[in-house]
Amino acid sequence: MIAGLAGVRLTSRDFDDLARGRPGPSALHTLRTGQLSRRLLLIHTLARTARTRFPTPWRQSGAEHAQAVLTEVTRHDRGALETVLMHPHLGVWATRCLRGLHGRSPGFRIRDELAWFTAVAAAAATRAGLPVRLELPVRAGIVSLPTLGSMRVPADTAAVRFEDGVLHFPGGHARVPITDTAGPARDVRASTTEGALPYWQPTRVVTAHAPDAGPVLRVVLEDGDPYRDAHREDIAPRLTPERAARWDTALRHAWAVLCEHFPDRARICASLCTSVVPLAPRSGRAMSVTVRDAHGAIGITEAADPVRLAEALVHETSHIALGALTDLVDLHEWGATQRYTVGWRPDRRPLEAVLQGTYAHLALTGLWGHYRHLVPPVARTRAERRFVRYRDQVDAALAVLGDCRQLTALGRRFVDHMAAEAADRTRGARVDPMGPPRPGVVRGRRVAHPARETAAALADLGLGSGAVLLVLAPSTPLGRVDGGPDTLIGALREVLGERGTLVVPTATSDNTDPSTWHRTCRSPVPADWWPGLRAEMPPFEPAHTPSHRMGALAEHVRRLPGAVRSDHPRTSFAGIGPHATALMRGHAPDCHYGERSPLGRMERVGAHVLLWDVGFAANIAFHLAEYRVGQPPTTGYRSLVRDARGDRRWVDTVDTRLSNHDFAALGEAFERTGAVRVAAAGQRRARLFRLDEAVGFATTWLREHRRDR
């Protein structure tokens, strides 16, 4: 057990997990408990100091009455008090006040700063549902309540009366709603000011959900708190609705990247990041920053792409975690004054900054060490360079820390664990070069079963000789099946016989403009890479271009002697057997999975679909139904091809906007009809059904359940 703040104890295991950048729920809970204890101590110390040393400003500012209100809130609803106390910038205000009361802040105005106590108390009372009456301060014509929002009031208004959840000021009044709790959203404008005055502007909250019930990011888009200026950079003014919408979209896209490719890191970010402060860009340069006193807040400039924003979230939440840890334990001796050279800054840095920078860059080393294998092949050299840069910076910093004599015993232990984690991430043994599976893939299994079990499973499904069969298999390697993809292909071709035809999808979702990769292949890259990648991308050539993250089975079939591939530059199929040429011929460029695609032709010849160890979310056969429901929405697609003269050429097409977000539920409903035959091969599950029956059922189901049709 490692000692910390009074009543807060960090276990040795949690400390070690934090040092490696892999904190579990227990460690994250301890960090939050420590920060809450620190906030309570700050408020208590601030109130005691002001009351004893400056009794007149303490009373005149309303802080004395505000403290009594907070005491009542504590008795009535401690959760409401904790929500306000954990507001990131409340820590900035309390720390500034303490420094000012001790004479360490030139120009400090005691009464004005202590008056913020009333805003804190009003916010807590509102959340607790307690009736109170307070006089709230007005700063630069704005009255603010932490965690709730702000409002501009008439000029020359010095204070605003707050009574039972309503703001009263000359010429009007406004009810303060709580808009960040569960339940239907309220129309804030309808119950606010009278006349032409601006209405109450609630705190903006962005909620980004992960697919498959993953971690949820819930952050305040903080553009109104007066203490957000602590982030040392130029803060952005109150966002317009359009800019707020762009931030909302950017955070959701970044969150999708983290949840799909780095779910463990996403869980850490969801726990530690509670507020994003938009910063004004400086000379077009992207930047991000955290402040020790504003635990949970990250200042970021608006990002041009989801990767930069995801990278900033990972980087800055590492700073938040280490800042919270060093509030509990000492990693270096007090008064350490020596400065050190590091690879990420031109100036020499103090020991605390070296620890912080090494820890944050270690997280980025892990991120790019994994992501370099997931980006499309044309981008891998750039991703590798980024990984190497972070790795080398971390290695050099760890060498500096290894020679440092000002570390405490815990500090030495912390550095040793960082070094061990850096070594593990450099080896990259955990990375699967084929990337993560597509949605719906059953993963995390280590199974091996012989070829006879595979053949037996196919026989149990009743698959007959001479059939046309579309096989959908995991995007991960099939090496855990004895013999790899050869085993499954051999068993399939034996069952299908010489008259049967085997078809697999060989899509190239990365054959699009790099600016759209977040949508098309879910592997976006930084925006400053886009121009170079456009110039370097190879065009699609059916005979040579590998599929992108479609798995070992698809690639194996594509390369078989006699295999035929359709010529769609994004959603091609490959087949082998007597019907392959007819099925693959004439894949229309503006028809991914519709009537003029191999999928449409397979339906017309009575093909079957085999889901081999994947769920219905991966069942591309359902896409054919999307073309048949109502007026399907369309979108533009861009692909790179080689024209008749052999030149590279970008081709723009318009096609149905496809989505598999509800295919899992659709598949469950289809399976309940009894049209799906199920068999097991070892621990793998196989499902077989007729393509036309699946499409027919899906057409009806989508018509009833899709709101956009």
PDB file of N, CA and C in Angstrom, residues 621-701:
ATOM      1  N   ALA A 621     -24.237  -9.078 -47.415  1.00  0.00           N
ATOM      2  CA  ALA A 621     -25.408  -9.420 -48.225  1.00  0.00           C
ATOM      3  C   ALA A 621     -26.592  -8.518 -47.902  1.00  0.00           C
ATOM      4  N   PHE A 622     -26.681  -8.042 -46.661  1.00  0.00           N
ATOM      5  CA  PHE A 622     -27.781  -7.151 -46.290  1.00  0.00           C
ATOM      6  C   PHE A 622     -27.714  -5.825 -47.038  1.00  0.00           C
ATOM      7  N   HIS A 623     -26.540  -5.439 -47.514  1.00  0.00           N
ATOM      8  CA  HIS A 623     -26.431  -4.163 -48.228  1.00  0.00           C
ATOM      9  C   HIS A 623     -27.309  -4.143 -49.475  1.00  0.00           C
ATOM     10  N   LEU A 624     -27.481  -5.296 -50.120  1.00  0.00           N
ATOM     11  CA  LEU A 624     -28.316  -5.331 -51.313  1.00  0.00           C
ATOM     12  C   LEU A 624     -29.732  -4.846 -51.007  1.00  0.00           C
ATOM     13  N   ALA A 625     -30.211  -5.148 -49.804  1.00  0.00           N
ATOM     14  CA  ALA A 625     -31.550  -4.697 -49.419  1.00  0.00           C
ATOM     15  C   ALA A 625     -31.620  -3.184 -49.290  1.00  0.00           C
ATOM     16  N   GLU A 626     -30.509  -2.544 -48.926  1.00  0.00           N
ATOM     17  CA  GLU A 626     -30.523  -1.090 -48.771  1.00  0.00           C
ATOM     18  C   GLU A 626     -30.873  -0.382 -50.073  1.00  0.00           C
ATOM     19  N   TYR A 627     -30.512  -0.988 -51.203  1.00  0.00           N
ATOM     20  CA  TYR A 627     -30.818  -0.393 -52.498  1.00  0.00           C
ATOM     21  C   TYR A 627     -32.308  -0.459 -52.832  1.00  0.00           C
ATOM     22  N   ARG A 628     -33.045  -1.278 -52.104  1.00  0.00           N
ATOM     23  CA  ARG A 628     -34.439  -1.551 -52.471  1.00  0.00           C
ATOM     24  C   ARG A 628     -35.452  -0.925 -51.523  1.00  0.00           C
ATOM     25  N   VAL A 629     -34.978  -0.176 -50.569  1.00  0.00           N
ATOM     26  CA  VAL A 629     -35.881   0.372 -49.555  1.00  0.00           C
ATOM     27  C   VAL A 629     -36.060   1.866 -49.783  1.00  0.00           C
ATOM     28  N   GLY A 630     -37.255   2.267 -50.167  1.00  0.00           N
ATOM     29  CA  GLY A 630     -37.573   3.677 -50.321  1.00  0.00           C
ATOM     30  C   GLY A 630     -36.659   4.385 -51.302  1.00  0.00           C
ATOM     31  N   GLN A 631     -36.288   5.598 -50.935  1.00  0.00           N
ATOM     32  CA  GLN A 631     -35.329   6.387 -51.696  1.00  0.00           C
ATOM     33  C   GLN A 631     -34.032   6.433 -50.898  1.00  0.00           C
ATOM     34  N   PRO A 632     -33.147   5.473 -51.121  1.00  0.00           N
ATOM     35  CA  PRO A 632     -31.938   5.415 -50.295  1.00  0.00           C
ATOM     36  C   PRO A 632     -31.089   6.668 -50.464  1.00  0.00           C
ATOM     37  N   PRO A 633     -30.547   7.190 -49.363  1.00  0.00           N
ATOM     38  CA  PRO A 633     -29.664   8.354 -49.476  1.00  0.00           C
ATOM     39  C   PRO A 633     -28.398   7.994 -50.238  1.00  0.00           C
ATOM     40  N   THR A 634     -27.846   8.965 -50.918  1.00  0.00           N
ATOM     41  CA  THR A 634     -26.642   8.731 -51.709  1.00  0.00           C
ATOM     42  C   THR A 634     -25.500   9.606 -51.213  1.00  0.00           C
ATOM     43  N   THR A 635     -24.310   9.257 -51.634  1.00  0.00           N
ATOM     44  CA  THR A 635     -23.128  10.039 -51.300  1.00  0.00           C
ATOM     45  C   THR A 635     -22.095   9.862 -52.399  1.00  0.00           C
ATOM     46  N   GLY A 636     -21.125  10.755 -52.429  1.00  0.00           N
ATOM     47  CA  GLY A 636     -20.101  10.687 -53.446  1.00  0.00           C
ATOM     48  C   GLY A 636     -18.926   9.833 -53.017  1.00  0.00           C
ATOM     49  N   TYR A 637     -18.318   9.146 -53.972  1.00  0.00           N
ATOM     50  CA  TYR A 637     -17.144   8.318 -53.721  1.00  0.00           C
ATOM     51  C   TYR A 637     -16.072   8.685 -54.756  1.00  0.00           C
ATOM     52  N   ARG A 638     -14.837   8.625 -54.337  1.00  0.00           N
ATOM     53  CA  ARG A 638     -13.715   8.899 -55.241  1.00  0.00           C
ATOM     54  C   ARG A 638     -12.732   7.746 -55.138  1.00  0.00           C
ATOM     55  N   SER A 639     -12.307   7.257 -56.288  1.00  0.00           N
ATOM     56  CA  SER A 639     -11.367   6.139 -56.332  1.00  0.00           C
ATOM     57  C   SER A 639     -10.304   6.408 -57.383  1.00  0.00           C
ATOM     58  N   LEU A 640      -9.166   5.744 -57.222  1.00  0.00           N
ATOM     59  CA  LEU A 640      -8.055   5.903 -58.149  1.00  0.00           C
ATOM     60  C   LEU A 640      -7.952   4.657 -59.025  1.00  0.00           C
ATOM     61  N   VAL A 641      -7.938   4.852 -60.346  1.00  0.00           N
ATOM     62  CA  VAL A 641      -7.867   3.736 -61.276  1.00  0.00           C
ATOM     63  C   VAL A 641      -6.761   4.003 -62.297  1.00  0.00           C
ATOM     64  N   ARG A 642      -6.460   2.982 -63.080  1.00  0.00           N
ATOM     65  CA  ARG A 642      -5.551   3.148 -64.210  1.00  0.00           C
ATOM     66  C   ARG A 642      -6.390   3.101 -65.483  1.00  0.00           C
ATOM     67  N   ASP A 643      -6.308   4.162 -66.283  1.00  0.00           N
ATOM     68  CA  ASP A 643      -7.152   4.232 -67.470  1.00  0.00           C
ATOM     69  C   ASP A 643      -6.555   3.423 -68.618  1.00  0.00           C
ATOM     70  N   ALA A 644      -7.208   3.493 -69.776  1.00  0.00           N
ATOM     71  CA  ALA A 644      -6.796   2.680 -70.924  1.00  0.00           C
ATOM     72  C   ALA A 644      -5.389   3.012 -71.399  1.00  0.00           C
ATOM     73  N   ARG A 645      -4.939   4.240 -71.127  1.00  0.00           N
ATOM     74  CA  ARG A 645      -3.587   4.630 -71.541  1.00  0.00           C
ATOM     75  C   ARG A 645      -2.540   4.283 -70.496  1.00  0.00           C
ATOM     76  N   GLY A 646      -2.989   3.746 -69.374  1.00  0.00           N
ATOM     77  CA  GLY A 646      -2.057   3.381 -68.320  1.00  0.00           C
ATOM     78  C   GLY A 646      -1.784   4.478 -67.320  1.00  0.00           C
ATOM     79  N   ASP A 647      -2.521   5.589 -67.403  1.00  0.00           N
ATOM     80  CA  ASP A 647      -2.310   6.723 -66.496  1.00  0.00           C
ATOM     81  C   ASP A 647      -3.184   6.583 -65.247  1.00  0.00           C
ATOM     82  N   ARG A 648      -2.705   7.152 -64.147  1.00  0.00           N
ATOM     83  CA  ARG A 648      -3.500   7.222 -62.917  1.00  0.00           C
ATOM     84  C   ARG A 648      -4.600   8.249 -63.108  1.00  0.00           C
ATOM     85  N   ARG A 649      -5.812   7.912 -62.657  1.00  0.00           N
ATOM     86  CA  ARG A 649      -6.928   8.850 -62.822  1.00  0.00           C
ATOM     87  C   ARG A 649      -7.921   8.677 -61.672  1.00  0.00           C
ATOM     88  N   TRP A 650      -8.297   9.801 -61.071  1.00  0.00           N
ATOM     89  CA  TRP A 650      -9.322   9.771 -60.027  1.00  0.00           C
ATOM     90  C   TRP A 650     -10.698   9.733 -60.684  1.00  0.00           C
ATOM     91  N   VAL A 651     -11.559   8.849 -60.205  1.00  0.00           N
ATOM     92  CA  VAL A 651     -12.903   8.690 -60.736  1.00  0.00           C
ATOM     93  C   VAL A 651     -13.901   8.993 -59.628  1.00  0.00           C
ATOM     94  N   ASP A 652     -14.855   9.868 -59.911  1.00  0.00           N
ATOM     95  CA  ASP A 652     -15.890  10.231 -58.943  1.00  0.00           C
ATOM     96  C   ASP A 652     -17.204   9.565 -59.332  1.00  0.00           C
ATOM     97  N   THR A 653     -17.845   8.939 -58.357  1.00  0.00           N
ATOM     98  CA  THR A 653     -19.142   8.301 -58.583  1.00  0.00           C
ATOM     99  C   THR A 653     -20.083   8.663 -57.447  1.00  0.00           C
ATOM    100  N   VAL A 654     -21.365   8.469 -57.691  1.00  0.00           N
ATOM    101  CA  VAL A 654     -22.397   8.660 -56.674  1.00  0.00           C
ATOM    102  C   VAL A 654     -23.124   7.333 -56.501  1.00  0.00           C
ATOM    103  N   ASP A 655     -23.242   6.893 -55.262  1.00  0.00           N
ATOM    104  CA  ASP A 655     -23.884   5.604 -54.997  1.00  0.00           C
ATOM    105  C   ASP A 655     -24.625   5.687 -53.670  1.00  0.00           C
ATOM    106  N   THR A 656     -25.374   4.667 -53.384  1.00  0.00           N
ATOM    107  CA  THR A 656     -26.122   4.592 -52.123  1.00  0.00           C
ATOM    108  C   THR A 656     -25.177   4.691 -50.928  1.00  0.00           C
ATOM    109  N   ARG A 657     -25.574   5.478 -49.943  1.00  0.00           N
ATOM    110  CA  ARG A 657     -24.791   5.565 -48.710  1.00  0.00           C
ATOM    111  C   ARG A 657     -25.136   4.356 -47.850  1.00  0.00           C
ATOM    112  N   LEU A 658     -24.161   3.498 -47.663  1.00  0.00           N
ATOM    113  CA  LEU A 658     -24.373   2.222 -46.986  1.00  0.00           C
ATOM    114  C   LEU A 658     -24.044   2.320 -45.504  1.00  0.00           C
ATOM    115  N   SER A 659     -24.740   1.517 -44.717  1.00  0.00           N
ATOM    116  CA  SER A 659     -24.479   1.488 -43.275  1.00  0.00           C
ATOM    117  C   SER A 659     -24.841   0.118 -42.725  1.00  0.00           C
ATOM    118  N   ASN A 660     -23.971  -0.403 -41.870  1.00  0.00           N
ATOM    119  CA  ASN A 660     -24.253  -1.699 -41.235  1.00  0.00           C
ATOM    120  C   ASN A 660     -24.537  -1.525 -39.744  1.00  0.00           C
ATOM    121  N   HIS A 661     -24.883  -0.310 -39.312  1.00  0.00           N
ATOM    122  CA  HIS A 661     -25.005  -0.046 -37.877  1.00  0.00           C
ATOM    123  C   HIS A 661     -26.082  -0.893 -37.206  1.00  0.00           C
ATOM    124  N   ASP A 662     -27.083  -1.325 -37.969  1.00  0.00           N
ATOM    125  CA  ASP A 662     -28.158  -2.123 -37.378  1.00  0.00           C
ATOM    126  C   ASP A 662     -28.186  -3.559 -37.910  1.00  0.00           C
ATOM    127  N   PHE A 663     -27.122  -3.992 -38.585  1.00  0.00           N
ATOM    128  CA  PHE A 663     -27.117  -5.334 -39.157  1.00  0.00           C
ATOM    129  C   PHE A 663     -27.117  -6.430 -38.087  1.00  0.00           C
ATOM    130  N   ALA A 664     -26.508  -6.155 -36.934  1.00  0.00           N
ATOM    131  CA  ALA A 664     -26.509  -7.171 -35.877  1.00  0.00           C
ATOM    132  C   ALA A 664     -27.934  -7.466 -35.417  1.00  0.00           C
ATOM    133  N   ALA A 665     -28.712  -6.397 -35.183  1.00  0.00           N
ATOM    134  CA  ALA A 665     -30.110  -6.589 -34.777  1.00  0.00           C
ATOM    135  C   ALA A 665     -30.923  -7.211 -35.906  1.00  0.00           C
ATOM    136  N   LEU A 666     -30.669  -6.780 -37.136  1.00  0.00           N
ATOM    137  CA  LEU A 666     -31.347  -7.359 -38.299  1.00  0.00           C
ATOM    138  C   LEU A 666     -31.043  -8.852 -38.402  1.00  0.00           C
ATOM    139  N   GLY A 667     -29.784  -9.216 -38.208  1.00  0.00           N
ATOM    140  CA  GLY A 667     -29.411 -10.622 -38.293  1.00  0.00           C
ATOM    141  C   GLY A 667     -30.055 -11.474 -37.222  1.00  0.00           C
ATOM    142  N   GLU A 668     -30.154 -10.935 -36.004  1.00  0.00           N
ATOM    143  CA  GLU A 668     -30.805 -11.683 -34.934  1.00  0.00           C
ATOM    144  C   GLU A 668     -32.269 -11.956 -35.285  1.00  0.00           C
ATOM    145  N   ALA A 669     -32.925 -10.931 -35.842  1.00  0.00           N
ATOM    146  CA  ALA A 669     -34.329 -11.112 -36.227  1.00  0.00           C
ATOM    147  C   ALA A 669     -34.448 -12.143 -37.356  1.00  0.00           C
ATOM    148  N   PHE A 670     -33.532 -12.096 -38.319  1.00  0.00           N
ATOM    149  CA  PHE A 670     -33.562 -13.056 -39.429  1.00  0.00           C
ATOM    150  C   PHE A 670     -33.323 -14.479 -38.926  1.00  0.00           C
ATOM    151  N   GLU A 671     -32.395 -14.629 -37.996  1.00  0.00           N
ATOM    152  CA  GLU A 671     -32.090 -15.970 -37.482  1.00  0.00           C
ATOM    153  C   GLU A 671     -33.286 -16.567 -36.747  1.00  0.00           C
ATOM    154  N   ARG A 672     -34.084 -15.723 -36.131  1.00  0.00           N
ATOM    155  CA  ARG A 672     -35.259 -16.217 -35.404  1.00  0.00           C
ATOM    156  C   ARG A 672     -36.328 -16.779 -36.346  1.00  0.00           C
ATOM    157  N   THR A 673     -36.232 -16.490 -37.638  1.00  0.00           N
ATOM    158  CA  THR A 673     -37.211 -17.040 -38.585  1.00  0.00           C
ATOM    159  C   THR A 673     -36.967 -18.514 -38.876  1.00  0.00           C
ATOM    160  N   GLY A 674     -35.809 -19.032 -38.502  1.00  0.00           N
ATOM    161  CA  GLY A 674     -35.472 -20.420 -38.787  1.00  0.00           C
ATOM    162  C   GLY A 674     -34.817 -20.630 -40.134  1.00  0.00           C
ATOM    163  N   ALA A 675     -34.510 -19.540 -40.838  1.00  0.00           N
ATOM    164  CA  ALA A 675     -33.914 -19.653 -42.173  1.00  0.00           C
ATOM    165  C   ALA A 675     -32.406 -19.839 -42.131  1.00  0.00           C
ATOM    166  N   VAL A 676     -31.830 -19.807 -40.939  1.00  0.00           N
ATOM    167  CA  VAL A 676     -30.376 -19.882 -40.801  1.00  0.00           C
ATOM    168  C   VAL A 676     -30.011 -21.224 -40.179  1.00  0.00           C
ATOM    169  N   ARG A 677     -29.118 -21.942 -40.844  1.00  0.00           N
ATOM    170  CA  ARG A 677     -28.598 -23.183 -40.282  1.00  0.00           C
ATOM    171  C   ARG A 677     -27.275 -22.897 -39.591  1.00  0.00           C
ATOM    172  N   VAL A 678     -27.090 -23.470 -38.413  1.00  0.00           N
ATOM    173  CA  VAL A 678     -25.919 -23.177 -37.585  1.00  0.00           C
ATOM    174  C   VAL A 678     -25.192 -24.466 -37.258  1.00  0.00           C
ATOM    175  N   ALA A 679     -23.852 -24.417 -37.336  1.00  0.00           N
ATOM    176  CA  ALA A 679     -23.023 -25.563 -36.955  1.00  0.00           C
ATOM    177  C   ALA A 679     -21.768 -25.040 -36.290  1.00  0.00           C
ATOM    178  N   ALA A 680     -21.071 -25.907 -35.589  1.00  0.00           N
ATOM    179  CA  ALA A 680     -19.846 -25.527 -34.889  1.00  0.00           C
ATOM    180  C   ALA A 680     -18.689 -26.362 -35.392  1.00  0.00           C
ATOM    181  N   ALA A 681     -17.529 -25.696 -35.515  1.00  0.00           N
ATOM    182  CA  ALA A 681     -16.277 -26.384 -35.825  1.00  0.00           C
ATOM    183  C   ALA A 681     -15.304 -25.986 -34.735  1.00  0.00           C
ATOM    184  N   GLY A 682     -15.095 -26.850 -33.760  1.00  0.00           N
ATOM    185  CA  GLY A 682     -14.340 -26.440 -32.582  1.00  0.00           C
ATOM    186  C   GLY A 682     -15.139 -25.367 -31.856  1.00  0.00           C
ATOM    187  N   GLN A 683     -14.495 -24.236 -31.602  1.00  0.00           N
ATOM    188  CA  GLN A 683     -15.190 -23.130 -30.959  1.00  0.00           C
ATOM    189  C   GLN A 683     -15.691 -22.102 -31.972  1.00  0.00           C
ATOM    190  N   ARG A 684     -15.518 -22.376 -33.245  1.00  0.00           N
ATOM    191  CA  ARG A 684     -15.987 -21.451 -34.265  1.00  0.00           C
ATOM    192  C   ARG A 684     -17.434 -21.781 -34.635  1.00  0.00           C
ATOM    193  N   ARG A 685     -18.184 -20.732 -34.930  1.00  0.00           N
ATOM    194  CA  ARG A 685     -19.572 -20.929 -35.319  1.00  0.00           C
ATOM    195  C   ARG A 685     -19.728 -20.607 -36.798  1.00  0.00           C
ATOM    196  N   ALA A 686     -20.467 -21.410 -37.488  1.00  0.00           N
ATOM    197  CA  ALA A 686     -20.737 -21.199 -38.908  1.00  0.00           C
ATOM    198  C   ALA A 686     -22.242 -21.091 -39.104  1.00  0.00           C
ATOM    199  N   ARG A 687     -22.660 -20.132 -39.935  1.00  0.00           N
ATOM    200  CA  ARG A 687     -24.072 -19.929 -40.260  1.00  0.00           C
ATOM    201  C   ARG A 687     -24.231 -19.991 -41.778  1.00  0.00           C
ATOM    202  N   LEU A 688     -25.253 -20.689 -42.239  1.00  0.00           N
ATOM    203  CA  LEU A 688     -25.510 -20.807 -43.670  1.00  0.00           C
ATOM    204  C   LEU A 688     -26.964 -20.427 -43.941  1.00  0.00           C
ATOM    205  N   PHE A 689     -27.176 -19.639 -44.998  1.00  0.00           N
ATOM    206  CA  PHE A 689     -28.531 -19.244 -45.371  1.00  0.00           C
ATOM    207  C   PHE A 689     -28.544 -18.867 -46.845  1.00  0.00           C
ATOM    208  N   ARG A 690     -29.741 -18.836 -47.409  1.00  0.00           N
ATOM    209  CA  ARG A 690     -29.887 -18.428 -48.805  1.00  0.00           C
ATOM    210  C   ARG A 690     -29.790 -16.907 -48.901  1.00  0.00           C
ATOM    211  N   LEU A 691     -29.079 -16.464 -49.916  1.00  0.00           N
ATOM    212  CA  LEU A 691     -28.903 -15.028 -50.105  1.00  0.00           C
ATOM    213  C   LEU A 691     -30.228 -14.338 -50.398  1.00  0.00           C
ATOM    214  N   ASP A 692     -31.062 -14.923 -51.255  1.00  0.00           N
ATOM    215  CA  ASP A 692     -32.323 -14.259 -51.606  1.00  0.00           C
ATOM    216  C   ASP A 692     -33.260 -14.169 -50.407  1.00  0.00           C
ATOM    217  N   GLU A 693     -33.260 -15.183 -49.542  1.00  0.00           N
ATOM    218  CA  GLU A 693     -34.118 -15.120 -48.356  1.00  0.00           C
ATOM    219  C   GLU A 693     -33.637 -14.042 -47.392  1.00  0.00           C
ATOM    220  N   ALA A 694     -32.321 -13.927 -47.243  1.00  0.00           N
ATOM    221  CA  ALA A 694     -31.775 -12.899 -46.352  1.00  0.00           C
ATOM    222  C   ALA A 694     -32.095 -11.512 -46.868  1.00  0.00           C
ATOM    223  N   VAL A 695     -31.945 -11.292 -48.166  1.00  0.00           N
ATOM    224  CA  VAL A 695     -32.214  -9.970 -48.746  1.00  0.00           C
ATOM    225  C   VAL A 695     -33.697  -9.650 -48.676  1.00  0.00           C
ATOM    226  N   GLY A 696     -34.550 -10.623 -48.947  1.00  0.00           N
ATOM    227  CA  GLY A 696     -35.979 -10.387 -48.859  1.00  0.00           C
ATOM    228  C   GLY A 696     -36.409 -10.000 -47.456  1.00  0.00           C
ATOM    229  N   PHE A 697     -35.912 -10.739 -46.457  1.00  0.00           N
ATOM    230  CA  PHE A 697     -36.250 -10.404 -45.074  1.00  0.00           C
ATOM    231  C   PHE A 697     -35.693  -9.031 -44.713  1.00  0.00           C
ATOM    232  N   ALA A 698     -34.452  -8.744 -45.110  1.00  0.00           N
ATOM    233  CA  ALA A 698     -33.823  -7.476 -44.765  1.00  0.00           C
ATOM    234  C   ALA A 698     -34.560  -6.300 -45.384  1.00  0.00           C
ATOM    235  N   THR A 699     -35.071  -6.473 -46.594  1.00  0.00           N
ATOM    236  CA  THR A 699     -35.805  -5.379 -47.241  1.00  0.00           C
ATOM    237  C   THR A 699     -37.015  -4.982 -46.413  1.00  0.00           C
ATOM    238  N   THR A 700     -37.771  -5.958 -45.959  1.00  0.00           N
ATOM    239  CA  THR A 700     -38.943  -5.665 -45.127  1.00  0.00           C
ATOM    240  C   THR A 700     -38.530  -5.075 -43.781  1.00  0.00           C
ATOM    241  N   TRP A 701     -37.515  -5.661 -43.175  1.00  0.00           N
ATOM    242  CA  TRP A 701     -37.079  -5.214 -41.847  1.00  0.00           C
ATOM    243  C   TRP A 701     -36.558  -3.780 -41.900  1.00  0.00           C
TER     244      TRP A 701
END
